[in-house]
Coordinates of C-alpha atoms in Angstrom, one line a residue:
X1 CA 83.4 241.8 251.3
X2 CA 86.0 245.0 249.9
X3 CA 84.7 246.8 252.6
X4 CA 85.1 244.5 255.7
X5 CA 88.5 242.7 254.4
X6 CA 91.2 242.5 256.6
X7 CA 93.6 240.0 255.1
X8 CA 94.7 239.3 251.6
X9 CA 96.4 236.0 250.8
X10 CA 99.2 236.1 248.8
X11 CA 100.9 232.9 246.6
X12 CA 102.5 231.7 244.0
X13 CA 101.1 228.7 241.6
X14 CA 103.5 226.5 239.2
X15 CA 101.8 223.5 237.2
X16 CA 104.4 221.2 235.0
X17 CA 101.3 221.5 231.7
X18 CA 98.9 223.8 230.8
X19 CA 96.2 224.4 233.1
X20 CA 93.6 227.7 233.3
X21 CA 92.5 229.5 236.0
X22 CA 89.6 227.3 236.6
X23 CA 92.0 224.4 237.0
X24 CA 93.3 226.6 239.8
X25 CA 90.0 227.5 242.0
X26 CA 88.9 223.8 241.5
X27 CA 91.6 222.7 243.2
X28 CA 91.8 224.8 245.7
X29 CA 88.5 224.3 246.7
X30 CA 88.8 220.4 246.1
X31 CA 91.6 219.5 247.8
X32 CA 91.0 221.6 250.9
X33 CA 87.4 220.7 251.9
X34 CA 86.9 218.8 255.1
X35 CA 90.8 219.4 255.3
X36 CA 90.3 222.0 258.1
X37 CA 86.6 220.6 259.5
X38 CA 83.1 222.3 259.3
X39 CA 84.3 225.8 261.2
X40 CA 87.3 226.6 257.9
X41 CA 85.2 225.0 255.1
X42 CA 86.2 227.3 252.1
X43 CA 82.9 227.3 250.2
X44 CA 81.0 227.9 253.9
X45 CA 83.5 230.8 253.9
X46 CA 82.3 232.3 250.6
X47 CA 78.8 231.9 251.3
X48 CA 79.1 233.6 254.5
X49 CA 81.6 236.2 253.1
X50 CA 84.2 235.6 255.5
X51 CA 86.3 234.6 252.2
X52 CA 86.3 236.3 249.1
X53 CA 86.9 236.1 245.3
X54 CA 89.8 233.8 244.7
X55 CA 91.6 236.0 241.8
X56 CA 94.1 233.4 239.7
X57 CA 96.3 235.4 237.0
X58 CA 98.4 232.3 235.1
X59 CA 100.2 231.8 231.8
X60 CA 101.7 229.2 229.8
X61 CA 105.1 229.0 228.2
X62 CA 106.4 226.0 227.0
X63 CA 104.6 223.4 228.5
X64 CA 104.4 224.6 232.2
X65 CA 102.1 227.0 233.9
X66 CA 103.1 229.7 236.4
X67 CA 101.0 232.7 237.6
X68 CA 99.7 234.1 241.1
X69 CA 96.4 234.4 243.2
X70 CA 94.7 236.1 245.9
X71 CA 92.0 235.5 248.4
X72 CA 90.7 238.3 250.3
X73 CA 89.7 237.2 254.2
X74 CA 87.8 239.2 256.7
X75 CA 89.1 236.2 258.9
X76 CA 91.1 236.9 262.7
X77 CA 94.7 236.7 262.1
X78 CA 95.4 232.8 263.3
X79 CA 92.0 231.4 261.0
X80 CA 93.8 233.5 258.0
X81 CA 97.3 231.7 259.1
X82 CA 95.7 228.5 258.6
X83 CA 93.3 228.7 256.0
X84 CA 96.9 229.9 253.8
X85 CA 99.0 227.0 255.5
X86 CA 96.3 224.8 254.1
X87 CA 96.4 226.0 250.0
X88 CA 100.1 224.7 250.2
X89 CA 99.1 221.4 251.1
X90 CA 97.8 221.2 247.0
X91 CA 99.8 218.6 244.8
X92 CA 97.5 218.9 241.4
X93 CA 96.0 221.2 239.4
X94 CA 93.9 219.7 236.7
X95 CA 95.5 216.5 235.4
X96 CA 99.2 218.6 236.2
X97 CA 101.3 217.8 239.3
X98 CA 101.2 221.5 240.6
X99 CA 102.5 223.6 243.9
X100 CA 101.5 226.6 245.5
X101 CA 103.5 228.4 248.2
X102 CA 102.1 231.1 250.2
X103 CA 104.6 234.5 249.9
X104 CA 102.5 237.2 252.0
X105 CA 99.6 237.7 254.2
X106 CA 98.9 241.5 253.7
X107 CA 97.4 243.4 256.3
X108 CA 94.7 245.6 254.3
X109 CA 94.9 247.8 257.1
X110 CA 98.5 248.5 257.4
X111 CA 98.6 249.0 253.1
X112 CA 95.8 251.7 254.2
X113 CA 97.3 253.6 257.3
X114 CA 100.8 253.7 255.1
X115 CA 98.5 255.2 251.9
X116 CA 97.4 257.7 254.8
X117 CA 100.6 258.4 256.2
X118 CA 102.5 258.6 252.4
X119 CA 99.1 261.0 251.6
X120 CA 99.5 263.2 255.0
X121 CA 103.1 263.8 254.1
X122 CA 102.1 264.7 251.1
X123 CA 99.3 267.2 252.1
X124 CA 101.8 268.7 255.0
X125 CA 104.7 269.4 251.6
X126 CA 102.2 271.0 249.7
X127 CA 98.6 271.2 251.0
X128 CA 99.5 274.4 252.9
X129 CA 100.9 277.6 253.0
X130 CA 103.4 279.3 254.8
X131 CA 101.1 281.3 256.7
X132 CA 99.4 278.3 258.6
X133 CA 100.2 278.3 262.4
X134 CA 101.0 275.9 264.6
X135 CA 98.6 275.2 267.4
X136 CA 101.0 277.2 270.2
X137 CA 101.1 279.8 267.8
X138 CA 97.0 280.2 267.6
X139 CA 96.7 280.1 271.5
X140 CA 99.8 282.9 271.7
X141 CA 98.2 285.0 269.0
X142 CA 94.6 284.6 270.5
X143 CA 96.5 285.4 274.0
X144 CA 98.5 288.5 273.0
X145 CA 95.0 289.7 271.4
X146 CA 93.1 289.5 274.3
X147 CA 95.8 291.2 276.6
X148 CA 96.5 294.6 273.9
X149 CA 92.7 294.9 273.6
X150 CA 92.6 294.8 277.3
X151 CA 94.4 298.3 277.5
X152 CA 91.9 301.3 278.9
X153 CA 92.0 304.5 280.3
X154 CA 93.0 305.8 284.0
X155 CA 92.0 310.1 284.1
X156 CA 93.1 309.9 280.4
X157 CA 96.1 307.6 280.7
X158 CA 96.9 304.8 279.1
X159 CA 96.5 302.3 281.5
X160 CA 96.0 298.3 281.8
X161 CA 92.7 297.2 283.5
X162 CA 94.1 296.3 287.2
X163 CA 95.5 300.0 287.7
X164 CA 92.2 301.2 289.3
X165 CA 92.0 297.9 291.9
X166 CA 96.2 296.9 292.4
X167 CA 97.3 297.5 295.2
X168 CA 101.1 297.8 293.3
X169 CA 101.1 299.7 290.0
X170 CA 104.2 300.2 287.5
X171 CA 104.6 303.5 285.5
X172 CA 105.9 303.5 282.5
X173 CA 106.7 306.6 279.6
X174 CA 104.3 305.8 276.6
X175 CA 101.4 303.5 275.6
X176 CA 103.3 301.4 273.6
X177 CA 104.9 300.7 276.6
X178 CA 101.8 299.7 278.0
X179 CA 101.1 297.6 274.9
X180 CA 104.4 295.3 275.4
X181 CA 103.4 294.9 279.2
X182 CA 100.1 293.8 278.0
X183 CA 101.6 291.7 275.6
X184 CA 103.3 289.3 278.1
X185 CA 100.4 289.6 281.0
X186 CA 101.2 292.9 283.0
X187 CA 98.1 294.4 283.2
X188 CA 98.6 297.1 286.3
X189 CA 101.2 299.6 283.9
X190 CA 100.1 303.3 283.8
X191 CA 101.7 305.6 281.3
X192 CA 102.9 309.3 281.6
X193 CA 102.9 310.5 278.7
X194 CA 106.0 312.6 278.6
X195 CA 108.7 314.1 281.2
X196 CA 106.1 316.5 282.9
X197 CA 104.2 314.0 285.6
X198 CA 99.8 314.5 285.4
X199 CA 98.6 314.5 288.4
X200 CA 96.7 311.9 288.4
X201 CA 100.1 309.6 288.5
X202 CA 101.2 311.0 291.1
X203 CA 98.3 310.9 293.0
X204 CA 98.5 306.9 292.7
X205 CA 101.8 307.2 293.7
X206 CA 100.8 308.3 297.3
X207 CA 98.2 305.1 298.0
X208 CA 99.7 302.0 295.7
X209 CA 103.6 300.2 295.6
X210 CA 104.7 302.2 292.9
X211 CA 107.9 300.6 290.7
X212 CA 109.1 302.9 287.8
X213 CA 109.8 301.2 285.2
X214 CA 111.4 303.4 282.5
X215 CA 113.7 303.4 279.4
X216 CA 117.7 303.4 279.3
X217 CA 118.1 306.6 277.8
X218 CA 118.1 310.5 279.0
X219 CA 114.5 310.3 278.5
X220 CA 114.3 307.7 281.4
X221 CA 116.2 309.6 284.0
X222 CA 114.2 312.8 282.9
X223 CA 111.0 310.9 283.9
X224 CA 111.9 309.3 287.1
X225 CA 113.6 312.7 288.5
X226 CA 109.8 314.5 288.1
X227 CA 108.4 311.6 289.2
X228 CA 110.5 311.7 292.1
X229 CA 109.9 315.6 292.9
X230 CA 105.9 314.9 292.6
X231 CA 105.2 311.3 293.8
X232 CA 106.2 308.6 296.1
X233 CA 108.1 305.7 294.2
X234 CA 109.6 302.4 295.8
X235 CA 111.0 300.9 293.5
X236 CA 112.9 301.5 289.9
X237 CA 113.9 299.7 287.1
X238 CA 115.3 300.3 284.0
X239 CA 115.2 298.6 280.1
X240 CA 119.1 298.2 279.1
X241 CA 121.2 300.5 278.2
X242 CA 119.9 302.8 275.0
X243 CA 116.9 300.3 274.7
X244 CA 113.1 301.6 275.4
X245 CA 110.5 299.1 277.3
X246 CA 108.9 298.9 274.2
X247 CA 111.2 297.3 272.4
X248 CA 112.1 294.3 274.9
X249 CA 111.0 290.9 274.2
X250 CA 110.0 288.5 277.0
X251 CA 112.9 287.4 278.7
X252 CA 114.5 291.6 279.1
X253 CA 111.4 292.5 280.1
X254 CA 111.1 290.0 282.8
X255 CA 114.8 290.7 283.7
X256 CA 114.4 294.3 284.6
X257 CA 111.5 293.6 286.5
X258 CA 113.3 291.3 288.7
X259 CA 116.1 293.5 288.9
X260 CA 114.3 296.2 290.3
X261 CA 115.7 298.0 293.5
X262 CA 114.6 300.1 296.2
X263 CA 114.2 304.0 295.0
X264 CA 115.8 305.2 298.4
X265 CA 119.1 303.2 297.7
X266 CA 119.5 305.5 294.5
X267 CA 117.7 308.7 295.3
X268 CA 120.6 310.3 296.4
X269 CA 122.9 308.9 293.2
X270 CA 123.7 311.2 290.1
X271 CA 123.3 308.4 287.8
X272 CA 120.9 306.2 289.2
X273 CA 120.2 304.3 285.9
X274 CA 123.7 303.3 285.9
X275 CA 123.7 301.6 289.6
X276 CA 120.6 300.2 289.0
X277 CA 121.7 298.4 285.9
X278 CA 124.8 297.0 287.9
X279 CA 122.6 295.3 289.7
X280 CA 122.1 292.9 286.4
X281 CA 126.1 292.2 286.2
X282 CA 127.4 294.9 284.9
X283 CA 131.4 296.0 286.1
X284 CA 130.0 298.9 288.5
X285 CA 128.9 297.1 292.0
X286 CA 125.3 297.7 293.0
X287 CA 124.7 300.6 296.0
X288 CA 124.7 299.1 299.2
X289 CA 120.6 299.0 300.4
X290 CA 119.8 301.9 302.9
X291 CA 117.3 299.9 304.7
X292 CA 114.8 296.5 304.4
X293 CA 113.2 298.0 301.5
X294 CA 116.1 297.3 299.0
X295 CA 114.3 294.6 298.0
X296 CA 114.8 292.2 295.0
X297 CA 111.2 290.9 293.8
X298 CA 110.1 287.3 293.9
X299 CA 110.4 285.6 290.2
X300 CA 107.8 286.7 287.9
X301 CA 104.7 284.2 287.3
X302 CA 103.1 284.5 284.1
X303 CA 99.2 285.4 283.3
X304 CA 96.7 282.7 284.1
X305 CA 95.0 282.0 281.0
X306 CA 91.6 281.9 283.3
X307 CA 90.0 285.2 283.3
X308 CA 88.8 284.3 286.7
X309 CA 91.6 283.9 288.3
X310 CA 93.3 287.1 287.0
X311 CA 96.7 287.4 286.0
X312 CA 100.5 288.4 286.6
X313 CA 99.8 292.2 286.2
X314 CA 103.2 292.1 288.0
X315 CA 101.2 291.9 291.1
X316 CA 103.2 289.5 292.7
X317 CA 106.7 291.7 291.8
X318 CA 105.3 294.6 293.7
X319 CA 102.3 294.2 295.6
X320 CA 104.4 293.7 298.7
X321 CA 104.5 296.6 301.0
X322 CA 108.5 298.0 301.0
X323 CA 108.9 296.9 304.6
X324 CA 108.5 293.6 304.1
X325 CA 112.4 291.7 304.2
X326 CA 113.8 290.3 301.6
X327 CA 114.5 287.2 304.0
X328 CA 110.9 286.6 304.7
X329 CA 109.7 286.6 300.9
X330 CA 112.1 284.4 300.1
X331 CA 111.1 281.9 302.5
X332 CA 107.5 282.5 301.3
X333 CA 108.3 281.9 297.5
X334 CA 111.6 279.9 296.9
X335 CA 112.9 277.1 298.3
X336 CA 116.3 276.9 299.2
X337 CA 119.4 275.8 297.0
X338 CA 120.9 272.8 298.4
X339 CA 124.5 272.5 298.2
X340 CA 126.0 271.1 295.0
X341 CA 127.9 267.6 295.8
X342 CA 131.6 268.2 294.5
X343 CA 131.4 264.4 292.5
X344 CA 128.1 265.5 291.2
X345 CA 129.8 269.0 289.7
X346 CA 132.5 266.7 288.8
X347 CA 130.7 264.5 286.4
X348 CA 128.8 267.7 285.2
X349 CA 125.3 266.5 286.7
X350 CA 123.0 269.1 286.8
X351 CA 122.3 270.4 290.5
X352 CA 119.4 273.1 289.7
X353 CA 116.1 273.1 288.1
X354 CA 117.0 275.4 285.9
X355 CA 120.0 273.3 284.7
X356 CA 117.9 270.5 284.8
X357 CA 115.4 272.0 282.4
X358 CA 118.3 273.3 280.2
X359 CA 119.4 269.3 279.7
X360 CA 115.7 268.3 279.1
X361 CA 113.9 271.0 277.7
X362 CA 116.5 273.5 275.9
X363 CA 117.8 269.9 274.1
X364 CA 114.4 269.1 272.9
X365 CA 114.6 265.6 274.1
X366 CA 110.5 265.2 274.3
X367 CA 111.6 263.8 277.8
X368 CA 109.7 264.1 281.4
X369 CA 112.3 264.4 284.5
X370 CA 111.4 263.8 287.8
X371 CA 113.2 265.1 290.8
X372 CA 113.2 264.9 294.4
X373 CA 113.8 267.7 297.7
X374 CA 117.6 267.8 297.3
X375 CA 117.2 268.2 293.0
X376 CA 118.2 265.0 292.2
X377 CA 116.7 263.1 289.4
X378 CA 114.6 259.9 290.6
X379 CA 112.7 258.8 287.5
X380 CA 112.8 260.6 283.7
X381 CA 110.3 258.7 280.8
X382 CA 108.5 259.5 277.2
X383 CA 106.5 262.9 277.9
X384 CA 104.0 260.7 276.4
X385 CA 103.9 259.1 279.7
X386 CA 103.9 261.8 282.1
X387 CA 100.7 261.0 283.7
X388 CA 100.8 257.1 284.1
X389 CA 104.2 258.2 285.7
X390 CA 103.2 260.4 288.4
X391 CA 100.4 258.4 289.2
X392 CA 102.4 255.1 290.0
X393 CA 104.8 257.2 292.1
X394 CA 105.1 255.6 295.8
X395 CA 106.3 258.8 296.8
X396 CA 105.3 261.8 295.0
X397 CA 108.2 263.9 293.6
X398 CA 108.6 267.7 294.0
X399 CA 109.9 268.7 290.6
X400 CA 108.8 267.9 286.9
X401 CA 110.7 269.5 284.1
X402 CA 109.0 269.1 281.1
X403 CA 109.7 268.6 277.7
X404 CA 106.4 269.1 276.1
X405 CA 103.1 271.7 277.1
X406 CA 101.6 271.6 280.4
X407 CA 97.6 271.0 280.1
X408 CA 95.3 271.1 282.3
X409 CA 95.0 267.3 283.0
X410 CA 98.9 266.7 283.4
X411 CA 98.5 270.4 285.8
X412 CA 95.3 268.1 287.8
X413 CA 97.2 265.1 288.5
X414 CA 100.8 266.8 289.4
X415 CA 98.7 269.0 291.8
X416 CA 96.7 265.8 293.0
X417 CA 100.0 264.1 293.6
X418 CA 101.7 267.3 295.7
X419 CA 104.3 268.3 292.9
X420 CA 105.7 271.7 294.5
X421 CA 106.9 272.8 291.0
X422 CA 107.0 272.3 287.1
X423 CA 108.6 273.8 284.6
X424 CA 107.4 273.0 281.1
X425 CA 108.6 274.1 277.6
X426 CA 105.3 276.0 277.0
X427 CA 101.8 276.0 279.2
X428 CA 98.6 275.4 278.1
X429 CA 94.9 276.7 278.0
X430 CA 94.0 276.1 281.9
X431 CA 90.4 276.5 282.9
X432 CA 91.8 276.6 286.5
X433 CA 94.8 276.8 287.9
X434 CA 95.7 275.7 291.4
X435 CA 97.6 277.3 294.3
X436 CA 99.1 274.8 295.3
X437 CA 102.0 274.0 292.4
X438 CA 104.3 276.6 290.7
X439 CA 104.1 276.9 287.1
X440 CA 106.9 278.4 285.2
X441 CA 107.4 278.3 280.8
X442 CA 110.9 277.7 280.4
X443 CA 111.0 281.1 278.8
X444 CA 110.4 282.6 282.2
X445 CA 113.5 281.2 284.1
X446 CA 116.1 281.7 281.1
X447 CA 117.2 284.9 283.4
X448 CA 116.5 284.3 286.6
X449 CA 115.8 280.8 287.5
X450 CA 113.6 279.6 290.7
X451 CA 115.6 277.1 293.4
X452 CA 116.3 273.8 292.9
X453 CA 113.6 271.6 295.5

């Protein structure tokens, strides 16, 4: 019966004399049989363990009797109701006018999950160390692993694994610099080595889009005027100011990459570093392009986590032949920004995703938002409920910002559904990723976020 008991029966017992715990049990099982018919018998109850020991603790003190019992019930909720309505009906116990009042039905259960919950807590204060990682932190570990030992050789360079088959490739100073590409999913970086160019560079200079992407010191300007004398560049970028490429965490690193510009719009400039870097905000106005191949890049989509279906290597920031317009890859890869509504800037509402994914996601709200072509919020629930939301949806919306990581079955539906883009606080392990939907981290649009829908 301990093992199957749902229900314990709580009550208090007063008798005006002495009586024993005998006295107690005897009455309740006299005075409530037949009371509720054949079905709530209590002794049919005990013989079929449905109902279990009655335990009675009662003491005497000057002439009256007080004490408590319980009666264990593996019982549904309404039979235990009624079979504890029924022990109040008792007027006597032995030869004593008595009464007995019901003061709790405890849910065994409930006592249980609490001892779980009160244990857990306890476990999570001291049954760990400091060292344990949370599950994001396993998947990014396990991820930055597998990208640095994906680093290899090119003619002796260090290289990532896509500079032998990209048709774009981005040369950088050292290995380490390499590394740190590696590290956030750029897998088509080829490293020089030092100021004097091998030829093996810039041989690949002369066949692939070629974007140098080189440190904010001497050492950088050093490296892209050789490269310039031996090879063919399109495109340069630089790490800030006095900083290495090595040294910049996700969101610089991403930056510079989209603030590339066209080499030819700062070939003929004695500090080309400097105009380059204007083009990130700084006082000095950016060169004025010389032609269609002053091109700013398309922003950056992060590694796949399917080995299949390959990866940023900053394919898709330079794989575009130079001649292509600015104007045309726009239209291929954002969508337009639609003009703010003056009452909307009024009452502060946001008008982009990316200030739409600062409110839900930066804020930690554990919030879904749903938006619509022109940005606008049309429905925003639990993240819990993500799913059951954009499958009732009469009308599918084009925009989820989301508070929470993206998996693969949340990625399935919104894709099912025709959601154009999603920005989530961090993505998931995907087995596949479709085509069809734009996936962004929210980390990847703190610089340079995509278009409102």
């Amino acid at each position: 019966m301990e093992d199957t008991t749902k229900y314990l029966i709580h009550a208090d017992v007063t008798a005006d004399g002495v009586v024993e715990r005998s006295d107690v049990v005897g009455a309740i099982f006299g005075q409530t049989e037949g009371l509720l018919g054949d079905e709530l018998d209590l002794r049919d109850l005990r013989q079929s363990q449905k109902v279990g020991r009655i335990d009675v603790e009662i003491a005497s003190r000057e002439g009256t009797s007080s004490g408590h019992l319980t009666i264990a019930t593996s019982l549904d909720k309404v039979e235990t109701a009624t079979l504890a309505a029924s022990l109040e009906t008792i007027t006597r116990v032995g030869p004593c006018r008595a009464s007995l009042e019901v003061t709790e039905i405890e849910d065994v259960r409930a006592a249980k999950r609490k001892e779980v919950v009160d244990r857990a807590k306890e476990l999570l204060r001291t049954g760990f160390d400091d060292t344990v990682m949370t599950s994001e932190e396993i998947l990014a570990e396990v991820r930055q692993h597998v990208r640095v030992e994906d680093i290899t050789e090119y003619e002796g360079l260090p290289a990532g694994p896509r500079v032998t088959d990209s048709d774009a490739i981005i040369i950088v100073e050292g290995r380490s610099d390499v590394l740190t590409l590696l590290k956030y999913g750029v897998k088509n970086a080829i490293a020089v080595e030092g100021t004097n160019v091998p030829d093996a560079v810039a041989e690949l200079t002369r066949h692939r889009t070629v974007t140098a992407f080189l440190d904010g010191d001497r050492g950088g300007d050093l490296i892209l005027e050789e490269l310039s004398q031996v090879g063919d560049i399109d495109y340069v970028a630089f790490a800030p100011a006095g900083e290495s490429v090595e040294e910049l965490d996700h969101h610089q690193l991403f930056a510079a990459l989209r603030n590339k510009v066209a080499y030819d719009s700062v070939s003929e400039l004695t500090e080309p570093r400097e105009a380059v870097a204007a083009t990130d905000g700084s006082a000095t106005p950016a060169p004025a392009p010389s032609d269609s191949r002053t091109v700013s890049p398309p922003t950056i989509d992060e590694e796949s986590t399917d080995d299949d279906t390959s990866s940023t290597d900053a394919d898709r920031t330079t794989a575009e032949p130079p001649e292509r317009s600015s104007t045309a890859r726009s239209a291929e890869t954002e969508p337009s920004v639609p003009d703010t509504d003056p009452e909307a800037a009024e009452d502060d509402e946001p008008t982009t995703v990316y200030e739409h994914a600062t409110e839900i996601v930066r804020a930690g709200t554990d919030r879904v938002r749903f938006l619509d072509d022109d940005g606008e919020t049309i429905d925003e629930t639990d993240v819990t409920a993500a799913d059951e939301s954009l499958e009732e949806f009469d009308s599918a919306p084009t925009a989820m910002i989301l508070d929470g990581i993206l998996s693969q079955q949340l990625l399935d539906i919104a894709t099912d559904r025709g959601v154009d883009l999603i920005v989530a606080r961090s993505l998931g392990q995907f087995t596949k990723q479709p085509t069809g939907v734009r996936i962004y981290a929210i980390d990847e649009i703190a610089e340079a976020p995509p278009n409102a829908p």
